[in-house]
Amino acid sequence: MGKDECKTMLDALNKVTACYRHLVIALGSTSDSQNLREELKKTRKKAQELAVANRTKLTALLKDKSISKDDRAEYERLWVLFTSSMDLLEVDMKRSLEIGQDFPLKVPTRHLIQTGMTGSTTTVAARAMSVQNMKYEADANIDTVDLKELETEIAQVDQMMEEMEMKVQVAPWAVEAKQEAGAELKSTVSVGNSSVGVISICEEEPKETVEGESGMMKVLAGIIFTAVLLIAGILGYLVINL
Amino acid sequence: MTIRNVRDHGQRYRPRMACLKKVETVVLEMQDPKTGVKSQTQRLVITTIPHAITGEDIVAWIANRLKIDASEAQAMGTMMVAFGYIYPLQDHKRLIIKPDTSLYRFQTPYFWPAQQWPVEDTDYAIYLAKRNIRKKGMLELYEQEEYNNLYKWMNHKWDFIVMQAKEQYRAGKERKKPDRVVFDCQERAYWVVHRPPPGTVSAMDHGLDRMVDPNLEEKKTPDYYRRIIMFTQQCIMRPRVKSSVSIGALVKYTATYKEHDPFLNSCLPSNPWLTDDITYWNLNMPNVETPTKMRVERWTFSFGELLADPRGRDDFRLFLKKEFSGENLAFWEGCEDLKWGAAETMKEKAQQIYKTFLARGAPRWINIDGKTMDITVKGLAHPHRYVLDAAQTHIYMLMKKDSYGRYLKSPVFKETQKKAAAPDAHRFSETQLEQNSKRRRPSLSPITLKQQEEEQKAKLAASGPVDITQVMSKLEKKQRK
């Protein structure tokens, strides 16, 4: 069905947008590198392909006048999802252009901001491209060459968004959300080591309560230990007496 | 989605903060491995994260580099933290720099405050949703309120926000643990700067939004040059005053109003913007019974001040009533009403004022000289907003030269001065200030205030005779009987 195809494609676009944002946040910091610029380029190209595919599909569906009102409402909701994704993507692309220009890699004295992030972003990019391992094959001057391409791509995206707005008559404010407030807490179906990750992040949060929490754990352990000792003592006493 | 093809004249651009680019260059210099700030590693329970800097190192580096003393360097450091270029690792809600061993870290360029990237509510909603997942529904009170607000008015995008929040959360987990911690800290610091918790001051507070994008370079068209030429011609034509005269006037003004300025002096009992306590505003309402001493003192500065303050005008009206010369003030108020009132009732108002004050044998006849009377009567044939201007100025000068001096020496004024309230300064503790900020409520609506004003005016109109002409005419009527 057209709707399911649309939904899977929108999910994919959503995933790529989220990963692209993570990558752009790492630009200009100490985890910036040749690889990061290449990852950005690849993710961007994938996002563009998905965007074009989504757009053709959705415009075809919305232009069809013979669909029911419920269907139309559903397609409008998907359209709002699509345009919001594209908004985020466009802003991230423009920002990556700016930051990329401000922090060139191939200069003799490069001052990358010491943000504390030192790891690589390979896994994020692999998630965006839906591959197991990323392959890097770009030349040394990717940062300058890529920026020119990026400018043209941004212009393309801009034009696409304007066209979309003119051609498709959808009132975005009229769409009602299906999810209610707090819906993100509900579905815990997620890929990867989600539950383990949650606990470890909670532990690692660098607040004052970390010390308090580990202290609490120690006190709790102590109490359990003394309780076990007491029970053992009582049992031994009973055994001796009987 | 943002509507792109919009051609209105809405104001949507944040005014320029020129200091941001300058702070960025300083931050870049701090990164130099040889001449920059020394960095250490932060030790958490299991992981260690590099690139932490201490407050004292930052302050020392700034003082050294910019050749300023320690207190100014500390102020500059606080500014950098308040803008969000550096964020504190402990006590993350207080955006100040502590010149001791407390740790800070640099913010990634994506999260720097930039002129051309407005802070989007969509991003904030995604951040709150992510935080909701992380904290399993236990958001802080102000965050929960914002979340509910955003859910209400961004409802059409809510599916997108939930989807994006989940995806960003999962994508974030792909990174290694230290990077994940750093990313969380960065994002949290960004939103503390741009959506400050209640009771804190934000450095990103700015005035009204501008209509023109300050980042756009204006194209040098002939129209642009025409505007520049007009502007410079008008500058040349402006009347010039000797600087000794203008500076003398400025000095006199500052000397008179120095004590009354809430920036230069403390305002009693306390400044509501700082302590969230509205006693000051309650004591200075337009129709309060006992004004404050400062307010009464301001009435003695000039006649304009007395008339501008509604309570002062009331007092003056009372004095004039005792002297049976209230028609001047009533005429002046009528002229103000005509000048500032609605256009549809203008003609009737002008006619009413003429009948009441200016016509021969009018009930409240005012005493203006023949020439002004001629001009006014001629103008009233074709009334407009400023037709009574000449008469109004004449009456104003009359009141200023004559009645004002007598008012300041009168028992009415002395009575008001004696009864004026002088409140003590408040002294709030930290907890009381927090409580005050939680108890903030909106003030009386302007509609209610306007209604109160109208009621007062009606009461005044219904009160007894206040002018000598009215008294004389009453006496005459009595005599005739």
Tab-separated table of N, CA and C in Angstrom, chain A residues 143-196:
chain	number	residue	atom	x	y	z
A	143	ASP	N	37.499	18.934	2.617
A	143	ASP	CA	36.754	19.998	3.293
A	143	ASP	C	36.481	21.176	2.375
A	144	THR	N	37.423	21.558	1.527
A	144	THR	CA	37.152	22.703	0.661
A	144	THR	C	36.291	22.315	-0.527
A	145	VAL	N	36.576	21.151	-1.120
A	145	VAL	CA	35.811	20.735	-2.302
A	145	VAL	C	34.358	20.494	-1.934
A	146	ASP	N	34.187	19.814	-0.813
A	146	ASP	CA	32.843	19.444	-0.398
A	146	ASP	C	31.975	20.673	-0.138
A	147	LEU	N	32.596	21.746	0.353
A	147	LEU	CA	31.805	22.921	0.723
A	147	LEU	C	31.114	23.517	-0.499
A	148	LYS	N	31.793	23.485	-1.626
A	148	LYS	CA	31.163	24.040	-2.820
A	148	LYS	C	29.949	23.214	-3.208
A	149	GLU	N	30.137	21.876	-3.148
A	149	GLU	CA	28.992	21.006	-3.451
A	149	GLU	C	27.852	21.268	-2.495
A	150	LEU	N	28.252	21.461	-1.225
A	150	LEU	CA	27.234	21.689	-0.200
A	150	LEU	C	26.415	22.934	-0.512
A	151	GLU	N	27.068	23.965	-0.994
A	151	GLU	CA	26.329	25.191	-1.315
A	151	GLU	C	25.292	24.930	-2.379
A	152	THR	N	25.701	24.210	-3.431
A	152	THR	CA	24.729	23.933	-4.501
A	152	THR	C	23.601	23.072	-3.969
A	153	GLU	N	23.931	22.109	-3.103
A	153	GLU	CA	22.875	21.242	-2.582
A	153	GLU	C	21.895	22.018	-1.738
A	154	ILE	N	22.410	22.962	-0.955
A	154	ILE	CA	21.504	23.772	-0.131
A	154	ILE	C	20.561	24.569	-1.036
A	155	ALA	N	21.119	25.123	-2.114
A	155	ALA	CA	20.260	25.884	-3.029
A	155	ALA	C	19.176	24.989	-3.607
A	156	GLN	N	19.567	23.740	-3.944
A	156	GLN	CA	18.581	22.796	-4.482
A	156	GLN	C	17.476	22.529	-3.480
A	157	VAL	N	17.876	22.298	-2.229
A	157	VAL	CA	16.881	21.977	-1.195
A	157	VAL	C	15.937	23.159	-0.998
A	158	ASP	N	16.514	24.346	-0.976
A	158	ASP	CA	15.699	25.560	-0.836
A	158	ASP	C	14.639	25.642	-1.918
A	159	GLN	N	15.114	25.415	-3.141
A	159	GLN	CA	14.202	25.510	-4.271
A	159	GLN	C	13.120	24.456	-4.171
A	160	MET	N	13.526	23.248	-3.767
A	160	MET	CA	12.560	22.165	-3.656
A	160	MET	C	11.485	22.525	-2.641
A	161	MET	N	11.907	23.086	-1.494
A	161	MET	CA	10.936	23.420	-0.458
A	161	MET	C	9.960	24.486	-0.943
A	162	GLU	N	10.457	25.479	-1.668
A	162	GLU	CA	9.565	26.526	-2.162
A	162	GLU	C	8.565	25.966	-3.144
A	163	GLU	N	9.072	25.107	-4.032
A	163	GLU	CA	8.157	24.483	-5.003
A	163	GLU	C	7.084	23.692	-4.299
A	164	MET	N	7.511	22.910	-3.304
A	164	MET	CA	6.576	22.072	-2.567
A	164	MET	C	5.489	22.919	-1.954
A	165	GLU	N	5.904	24.037	-1.394
A	165	GLU	CA	4.915	24.861	-0.709
A	165	GLU	C	3.905	25.419	-1.704
A	166	MET	N	4.381	25.764	-2.905
A	166	MET	CA	3.466	26.333	-3.891
A	166	MET	C	2.544	25.273	-4.458
A	167	LYS	N	3.086	24.067	-4.698
A	167	LYS	CA	2.293	23.091	-5.446
A	167	LYS	C	1.311	22.340	-4.569
A	168	VAL	N	1.708	22.039	-3.352
A	168	VAL	CA	0.841	21.205	-2.527
A	168	VAL	C	0.114	22.096	-1.528
A	169	GLN	N	-1.208	22.044	-1.564
A	169	GLN	CA	-1.987	22.918	-0.676
A	169	GLN	C	-2.349	22.154	0.575
A	170	VAL	N	-1.450	22.176	1.538
A	170	VAL	CA	-1.728	21.517	2.819
A	170	VAL	C	-1.582	22.565	3.909
A	171	ALA	N	-2.575	22.639	4.778
A	171	ALA	CA	-2.487	23.568	5.911
A	171	ALA	C	-1.853	22.823	7.073
A	172	PRO	N	-0.589	23.103	7.395
A	172	PRO	CA	0.086	22.269	8.407
A	172	PRO	C	-0.517	22.387	9.791
A	173	TRP	N	-1.105	23.555	10.097
A	173	TRP	CA	-1.640	23.723	11.446
A	173	TRP	C	-2.937	22.969	11.651
A	174	ALA	N	-3.522	22.476	10.564
A	174	ALA	CA	-4.800	21.776	10.706
A	174	ALA	C	-4.605	20.304	11.038
A	175	VAL	N	-3.367	19.841	11.000
A	175	VAL	CA	-3.110	18.421	11.254
A	175	VAL	C	-3.156	18.161	12.743
A	176	GLU	N	-3.782	17.046	13.127
A	176	GLU	CA	-3.807	16.688	14.552
A	176	GLU	C	-2.860	15.546	14.792
A	177	ALA	N	-2.128	15.619	15.882
A	177	ALA	CA	-1.139	14.578	16.144
A	177	ALA	C	-1.819	13.327	16.640
A	178	LYS	N	-1.227	12.180	16.302
A	178	LYS	CA	-1.784	10.925	16.783
A	178	LYS	C	-1.236	10.586	18.143
A	179	GLN	N	0.003	11.060	18.424
A	179	GLN	CA	0.615	10.718	19.698
A	179	GLN	C	0.171	11.702	20.747
A	180	GLU	N	0.052	11.191	21.995
A	180	GLU	CA	-0.287	12.165	23.026
A	180	GLU	C	0.981	12.581	23.759
A	181	ALA	N	0.847	13.493	24.707
A	181	ALA	CA	2.017	13.983	25.443
A	181	ALA	C	2.631	12.848	26.228
A	182	GLY	N	3.938	12.706	26.126
A	182	GLY	CA	4.574	11.615	26.860
A	182	GLY	C	4.578	10.324	26.085
A	183	ALA	N	4.282	10.401	24.763
A	183	ALA	CA	4.220	9.165	23.984
A	183	ALA	C	5.593	8.552	23.829
A	184	GLU	N	6.649	9.386	23.935
A	184	GLU	CA	7.987	8.830	23.732
A	184	GLU	C	8.376	7.873	24.831
A	185	LEU	N	7.683	7.954	25.976
A	185	LEU	CA	8.017	7.048	27.069
A	185	LEU	C	7.451	5.667	26.824
A	186	LYS	N	6.421	5.563	25.960
A	186	LYS	CA	5.689	4.304	25.882
A	186	LYS	C	6.464	3.228	25.170
A	187	SER	N	6.676	3.361	23.856
A	187	SER	CA	7.242	2.210	23.150
A	187	SER	C	8.709	2.074	23.462
A	188	THR	N	9.044	1.010	24.155
A	188	THR	CA	10.444	0.785	24.485
A	188	THR	C	11.094	-0.142	23.482
A	189	VAL	N	10.397	-0.376	22.348
A	189	VAL	CA	11.003	-1.225	21.324
A	189	VAL	C	12.076	-0.417	20.638
A	190	SER	N	13.312	-0.772	20.828
A	190	SER	CA	14.367	-0.008	20.177
A	190	SER	C	15.478	-0.951	19.766
A	191	VAL	N	16.245	-0.465	18.814
A	191	VAL	CA	17.330	-1.294	18.287
A	191	VAL	C	18.544	-1.160	19.174
A	192	GLY	N	19.237	-2.234	19.401
A	192	GLY	CA	20.522	-2.127	20.074
A	192	GLY	C	20.421	-2.245	21.571
A	193	ASN	N	21.491	-1.879	22.232
A	193	ASN	CA	21.596	-2.065	23.676
A	193	ASN	C	20.935	-0.920	24.418
A	194	SER	N	19.614	-0.841	24.275
A	194	SER	CA	18.936	0.336	24.827
A	194	SER	C	18.934	0.309	26.340
A	195	SER	N	18.425	-0.787	26.956
A	195	SER	CA	18.225	-0.754	28.412
A	195	SER	C	19.555	-0.627	29.130
A	196	VAL	N	20.566	-1.324	28.609
A	196	VAL	CA	21.871	-1.211	29.259
A	196	VAL	C	22.365	0.220	29.163
